[in-house]
Amino acid sequence: MSPLLYYALPALGSYVMLSFFFLRRPRLLHTPWVPAFRPRLGAHRGGSGERLENTMEAMENSMAQRADLLELDCHLTRDGVVVVSHDKNLFRQTGVNRDVGSLNFEDLPLLKEELEVYFSPGHFARGADRHMVRLEDLFRRFPQTPMSVEVKERNEELIHKVIAGLVRHYDRNEITIWASEKSSIMKKCKAANPEMPTSFTLSRGFWVLLFYYLGLLPFISIPEKFLICFLPTIINRTYFPFSRSGLNQLAAVVAKWLIMRKSLIQHLQQRGVQVVFWCLNEESDFEAAFNLGATGVITDYPTALRCYLDSRGPPALAS
């Protein structure tokens, strides 16, 4: 045996043992985050499978099912109103080919009479309420309800209106999650209001997976309080990230192998990082998420998830 291997192999073995030990006992190294709330039932776009997405009627319907979290996206109108809308362009939702930012709030068109549910292809939602809603109206109507607010564009005026303005004004620092796929946006959000809990961006999620497989995860700090992540089982069933079927099949296999690791979920939960899977619309996916140890699920169908949760019984207390 070469001198290098003579020293390297024991060192590697010791590292593996330490990594495995602290992966299962992270509180020996880190003080866990104390959650202000635990979302079990999250309503995607306010519950867009049962009512028209992001309307007050959809939010009311989800709250009737005792939703713990409202998930939504925001854009800014021409006259500076923070409006709840997933899309920047209004064509899919209204049939009018205009951007939200090109119109005043009062001039926003009505939603279509029915909208296809994105994560349940071929299914459509309808509702009596077709009006787009202001974020401020939701904060007033549901002052104690946690919400996950995502901004998809690097719009500093929107960031400051949401964080420095509305969230602080309505004293929602602890119950409003800042979500964004882009780290550049998240950096600006955290700088504007460091008191708000944040979720992982895409790049941060990739880094966590890499650290997990390298054995480094137990030794790094995690500032995020939420991992809001898609469940790989929905790929090529209700979620089609690629236009080619073969790529979706491959993505489903690879993502399932990488993400659906119970030891990873348990480690994050023990550190106070709550894991919430989206966007799940079938009972088999609810079951898969909670069996992995997820805190909660975001769905388009809050009534179905409420029925599942009630049949499952109260959650076990976190250790």
Coordinates of C-alpha atoms in Angstrom, one line a residue:
M1 CA 0.0 0.0 0.0
S2 CA 1.3 3.4 -0.9
P3 CA 1.9 6.0 1.9
L4 CA -0.8 8.2 0.4
L5 CA -3.4 5.5 0.6
Y6 CA -2.2 4.5 4.0
Y7 CA -3.2 7.9 5.4
A8 CA -6.0 8.7 3.0
L9 CA -8.2 5.7 3.5
P10 CA -8.5 6.0 7.3
A11 CA -9.1 9.8 6.9
L12 CA -11.8 9.1 4.4
G13 CA -13.4 6.4 6.6
S14 CA -13.4 8.8 9.6
Y15 CA -15.0 11.6 7.4
V16 CA -17.8 9.2 6.2
M17 CA -18.5 8.1 9.7
L18 CA -18.7 11.7 11.1
S19 CA -20.8 12.8 8.2
F20 CA -23.3 10.0 8.7
F21 CA -23.3 10.6 12.5
F22 CA -24.1 14.3 12.2
L23 CA -26.5 13.8 9.3
R24 CA -28.7 11.9 11.7
R25 CA -28.0 14.2 14.7
P26 CA -27.7 17.7 13.2
R27 CA -28.7 19.4 16.5
L28 CA -25.4 18.6 18.0
L29 CA -23.9 21.1 15.5
H30 CA -26.8 23.5 14.7
T31 CA -29.6 25.2 16.6
P32 CA -32.8 24.4 14.7
W33 CA -35.1 27.2 13.5
V34 CA -38.2 27.5 15.6
P35 CA -41.2 27.6 13.2
A36 CA -43.8 30.4 13.5
F37 CA -46.3 28.0 11.7
R38 CA -46.4 24.6 10.2
P39 CA -48.2 24.5 6.8
R40 CA -49.8 21.1 6.1
L41 CA -52.4 22.2 3.5
G42 CA -51.1 24.8 1.0
A43 CA -53.4 26.1 -1.7
H44 CA -51.6 26.6 -5.1
R45 CA -52.7 29.9 -6.7
G46 CA -55.3 30.0 -4.0
G47 CA -56.7 26.6 -4.9
S48 CA -56.9 26.8 -8.7
G49 CA -58.5 23.4 -9.3
E50 CA -61.7 24.3 -7.5
R51 CA -62.2 28.0 -8.3
L52 CA -60.6 30.4 -10.8
E53 CA -57.0 30.9 -9.8
N54 CA -55.9 33.7 -7.5
T55 CA -59.4 35.1 -7.0
M56 CA -60.9 36.0 -3.6
E57 CA -63.4 33.3 -4.2
A58 CA -60.6 30.7 -4.6
M59 CA -58.9 31.9 -1.4
E60 CA -62.2 31.8 0.6
N61 CA -62.9 28.3 -0.7
S62 CA -59.4 27.2 0.5
M63 CA -59.8 28.8 3.9
A64 CA -63.1 26.9 4.3
Q65 CA -61.0 23.8 4.0
R66 CA -58.7 25.1 6.8
A67 CA -55.8 25.9 4.5
D68 CA -52.6 26.6 6.4
L69 CA -50.8 28.4 3.5
L70 CA -51.9 30.4 0.5
E71 CA -49.3 30.2 -2.4
L72 CA -49.4 33.0 -4.9
D73 CA -47.4 35.2 -7.3
C74 CA -47.3 38.9 -7.7
H75 CA -46.8 41.5 -10.4
L76 CA -47.0 45.3 -10.4
T77 CA -49.6 47.3 -12.4
R78 CA -48.8 50.5 -14.2
D79 CA -50.3 52.5 -11.4
G80 CA -48.2 50.7 -8.8
V81 CA -50.7 48.2 -7.4
V82 CA -49.4 44.8 -6.3
V83 CA -51.7 42.4 -8.0
V84 CA -51.9 38.6 -7.5
S85 CA -51.2 36.9 -10.8
H86 CA -49.0 33.9 -11.9
D87 CA -48.4 35.3 -15.4
K88 CA -46.8 38.5 -16.4
N89 CA -48.9 38.4 -19.6
L90 CA -52.7 38.3 -19.3
F91 CA -53.5 36.3 -22.4
R92 CA -53.8 32.8 -20.9
Q93 CA -55.9 34.0 -18.0
T94 CA -58.1 36.6 -19.8
G95 CA -57.6 36.4 -23.5
V96 CA -56.2 39.9 -23.6
N97 CA -52.6 40.0 -24.9
R98 CA -51.3 42.7 -22.5
D99 CA -48.8 42.6 -19.7
V100 CA -50.0 43.4 -16.1
G101 CA -47.5 46.2 -16.0
S102 CA -49.0 47.9 -19.0
L103 CA -52.5 48.5 -17.4
N104 CA -53.8 50.3 -14.3
F105 CA -55.4 48.1 -11.8
E106 CA -58.9 49.3 -12.5
D107 CA -58.4 48.4 -16.2
L108 CA -57.4 44.8 -15.7
P109 CA -59.7 42.5 -17.7
L110 CA -61.9 39.8 -16.2
L111 CA -60.5 36.3 -16.1
K112 CA -61.9 33.8 -18.6
E113 CA -65.0 31.8 -17.5
E114 CA -62.9 28.7 -17.2
L115 CA -59.2 28.0 -16.9
E116 CA -57.3 24.8 -17.4
V117 CA -55.6 23.5 -14.2
Y118 CA -51.9 23.6 -15.1
F119 CA -51.0 20.6 -12.9
S120 CA -54.1 18.6 -13.9
P121 CA -54.0 18.8 -17.7
G122 CA -57.5 18.4 -19.3
H123 CA -59.3 19.6 -16.1
F124 CA -60.8 23.1 -15.9
A125 CA -61.8 25.3 -13.0
R126 CA -64.8 27.7 -13.0
G127 CA -66.1 30.3 -10.6
A128 CA -68.5 33.2 -10.1
D129 CA -65.6 35.5 -9.2
R130 CA -63.5 36.5 -12.2
H131 CA -61.8 39.6 -10.8
M132 CA -58.1 39.8 -10.2
V133 CA -57.2 40.7 -6.6
R134 CA -54.7 43.0 -4.9
L135 CA -52.2 41.5 -2.5
E136 CA -53.3 44.1 0.1
D137 CA -56.9 42.8 -0.1
L138 CA -55.7 39.4 0.9
F139 CA -53.6 40.7 3.7
R140 CA -56.7 42.5 5.0
R141 CA -59.1 39.6 4.5
F142 CA -56.8 36.9 6.0
P143 CA -54.5 38.8 8.5
Q144 CA -53.3 35.7 10.3
T145 CA -53.0 33.3 7.4
P146 CA -49.5 32.4 6.2
M147 CA -48.8 33.1 2.6
S148 CA -45.9 32.3 0.2
V149 CA -45.4 35.2 -2.1
E150 CA -43.2 34.8 -5.2
V151 CA -41.9 37.5 -7.5
K152 CA -40.7 36.2 -10.8
E153 CA -39.0 39.3 -12.1
R154 CA -36.2 41.5 -10.8
N155 CA -38.5 44.4 -10.1
E156 CA -37.1 46.5 -7.2
E157 CA -40.2 48.6 -6.9
L158 CA -42.3 45.5 -6.5
I159 CA -39.9 44.0 -3.9
H160 CA -40.0 47.2 -1.8
K161 CA -43.8 47.6 -2.1
V162 CA -44.3 44.0 -1.0
I163 CA -41.6 43.8 1.7
A164 CA -41.0 47.3 3.0
G165 CA -44.6 48.3 2.4
L166 CA -47.4 45.8 2.7
V167 CA -45.7 43.1 4.8
R168 CA -44.4 45.5 7.4
H169 CA -47.6 47.6 7.4
Y170 CA -49.7 44.5 8.1
D171 CA -47.2 43.1 10.6
R172 CA -46.7 39.9 8.6
N173 CA -42.9 39.5 8.8
E174 CA -43.1 36.0 10.4
I175 CA -46.0 34.6 8.4
T176 CA -45.1 35.7 4.9
I177 CA -42.6 33.5 3.0
W178 CA -40.5 35.0 0.4
A179 CA -40.2 32.6 -2.6
S180 CA -38.2 33.0 -5.8
E181 CA -36.5 30.6 -8.2
K182 CA -33.7 33.2 -8.8
S183 CA -31.0 33.8 -6.2
S184 CA -30.5 37.4 -7.6
I185 CA -34.0 38.2 -6.7
M186 CA -33.8 36.5 -3.3
K187 CA -30.7 38.4 -2.4
K188 CA -32.6 41.7 -2.9
C189 CA -35.5 40.5 -0.9
K190 CA -33.4 39.4 2.1
A191 CA -31.6 42.8 2.0
A192 CA -34.9 44.6 2.0
N193 CA -36.4 42.7 4.9
P194 CA -34.2 40.1 6.7
E195 CA -37.0 39.2 9.2
M196 CA -39.1 37.4 6.6
P197 CA -38.5 33.6 6.2
T198 CA -37.2 32.5 2.9
S199 CA -37.4 29.4 0.8
F200 CA -34.6 27.8 -1.3
T201 CA -34.0 29.1 -4.8
L202 CA -33.2 26.7 -7.6
S203 CA -29.5 27.1 -7.3
R204 CA -29.5 26.8 -3.5
G205 CA -31.5 23.7 -3.8
F206 CA -28.9 22.2 -6.2
W207 CA -26.2 23.1 -3.8
V208 CA -28.0 21.4 -0.9
L209 CA -28.3 18.2 -2.9
L210 CA -24.6 18.3 -3.9
F211 CA -23.6 18.9 -0.2
Y212 CA -25.8 16.0 0.8
Y213 CA -24.2 13.6 -1.6
L214 CA -20.7 14.8 -0.8
G215 CA -21.4 14.4 2.9
L216 CA -20.9 18.1 3.7
L217 CA -24.5 19.0 4.5
P218 CA -24.3 18.4 8.3
F219 CA -21.4 20.9 8.4
I220 CA -22.9 23.9 6.6
S221 CA -25.3 26.6 7.8
I222 CA -28.7 26.8 6.2
P223 CA -30.4 30.3 6.4
E224 CA -33.6 29.2 4.7
K225 CA -36.6 28.1 6.7
F226 CA -38.5 26.4 3.9
L227 CA -37.8 24.0 1.1
I228 CA -40.7 24.3 -1.3
C229 CA -40.0 21.7 -3.9
F230 CA -41.8 19.7 -6.6
L231 CA -42.3 16.1 -5.9
P232 CA -40.5 14.0 -8.6
T233 CA -43.4 11.5 -8.9
I234 CA -45.5 14.1 -10.8
I235 CA -43.0 14.5 -13.6
N236 CA -44.4 13.0 -16.9
R237 CA -47.8 12.5 -15.2
T238 CA -49.1 16.0 -14.3
Y239 CA -46.0 18.0 -14.7
F240 CA -44.2 18.1 -18.1
P241 CA -41.1 20.4 -17.8
F242 CA -39.8 19.4 -21.3
S243 CA -41.5 19.2 -24.7
R244 CA -40.2 15.7 -25.4
S245 CA -41.6 12.7 -23.6
G246 CA -38.3 10.9 -23.4
L247 CA -36.7 13.8 -21.6
N248 CA -39.6 13.9 -19.1
Q249 CA -39.2 10.2 -18.5
L250 CA -35.5 10.6 -17.8
A251 CA -36.1 13.7 -15.6
A252 CA -38.7 11.7 -13.6
V253 CA -36.2 8.9 -12.9
V254 CA -33.2 11.1 -12.1
A255 CA -35.2 13.6 -10.0
K256 CA -36.8 10.7 -8.0
W257 CA -33.4 9.2 -7.3
L258 CA -31.8 12.5 -6.3
I259 CA -34.6 14.1 -4.3
M260 CA -36.8 11.4 -2.7
R261 CA -34.3 10.6 0.1
K262 CA -35.9 10.2 3.5
S263 CA -32.6 10.9 5.3
L264 CA -32.3 14.2 3.5
I265 CA -35.8 15.3 4.4
Q266 CA -35.4 14.2 8.0
H267 CA -32.1 16.1 8.3
L268 CA -33.7 19.3 7.1
Q269 CA -36.7 18.9 9.3
Q270 CA -34.5 18.4 12.4
R271 CA -32.8 21.6 11.6
G272 CA -36.1 23.4 11.5
V273 CA -36.3 23.6 7.7
Q274 CA -39.8 22.8 6.7
V275 CA -40.2 20.7 3.5
V276 CA -43.3 21.4 1.5
F277 CA -44.0 19.5 -1.8
W278 CA -45.9 21.0 -4.7
C279 CA -48.0 20.7 -6.8
L280 CA -49.8 17.5 -5.8
N281 CA -53.3 16.8 -6.9
E282 CA -53.7 13.0 -6.3
E283 CA -54.0 11.0 -3.1
S284 CA -51.1 8.7 -4.1
D285 CA -48.8 11.8 -4.3
F286 CA -50.1 13.1 -0.9
E287 CA -49.2 9.8 0.5
A288 CA -45.7 9.7 -1.0
A289 CA -45.0 13.3 0.3
F290 CA -46.0 12.6 3.8
N291 CA -44.3 9.2 3.9
L292 CA -41.1 11.0 3.1
G293 CA -41.5 13.2 6.1
A294 CA -42.8 16.4 4.5
T295 CA -44.3 19.1 6.6
G296 CA -47.0 19.7 4.1
V297 CA -48.3 19.7 0.5
I298 CA -49.3 22.4 -1.9
T299 CA -52.3 21.5 -4.1
D300 CA -54.8 22.8 -6.6
Y301 CA -57.5 20.8 -4.8
P302 CA -57.7 21.8 -1.1
T303 CA -60.9 19.8 -0.5
A304 CA -59.2 16.6 -1.6
L305 CA -56.1 17.3 0.5
R306 CA -58.3 18.2 3.5
C307 CA -60.2 14.9 3.2
Y308 CA -56.9 13.0 3.1
L309 CA -55.4 14.8 6.1
D310 CA -58.6 14.3 8.2
S311 CA -58.5 10.6 7.4
R312 CA -54.8 10.4 8.2
G313 CA -55.3 12.0 11.6
P314 CA -53.2 14.6 13.5
P315 CA -49.5 14.9 12.6
A316 CA -46.9 13.4 14.8
L317 CA -45.0 15.9 17.0
A318 CA -41.6 16.8 15.6
S319 CA -38.8 15.4 17.6

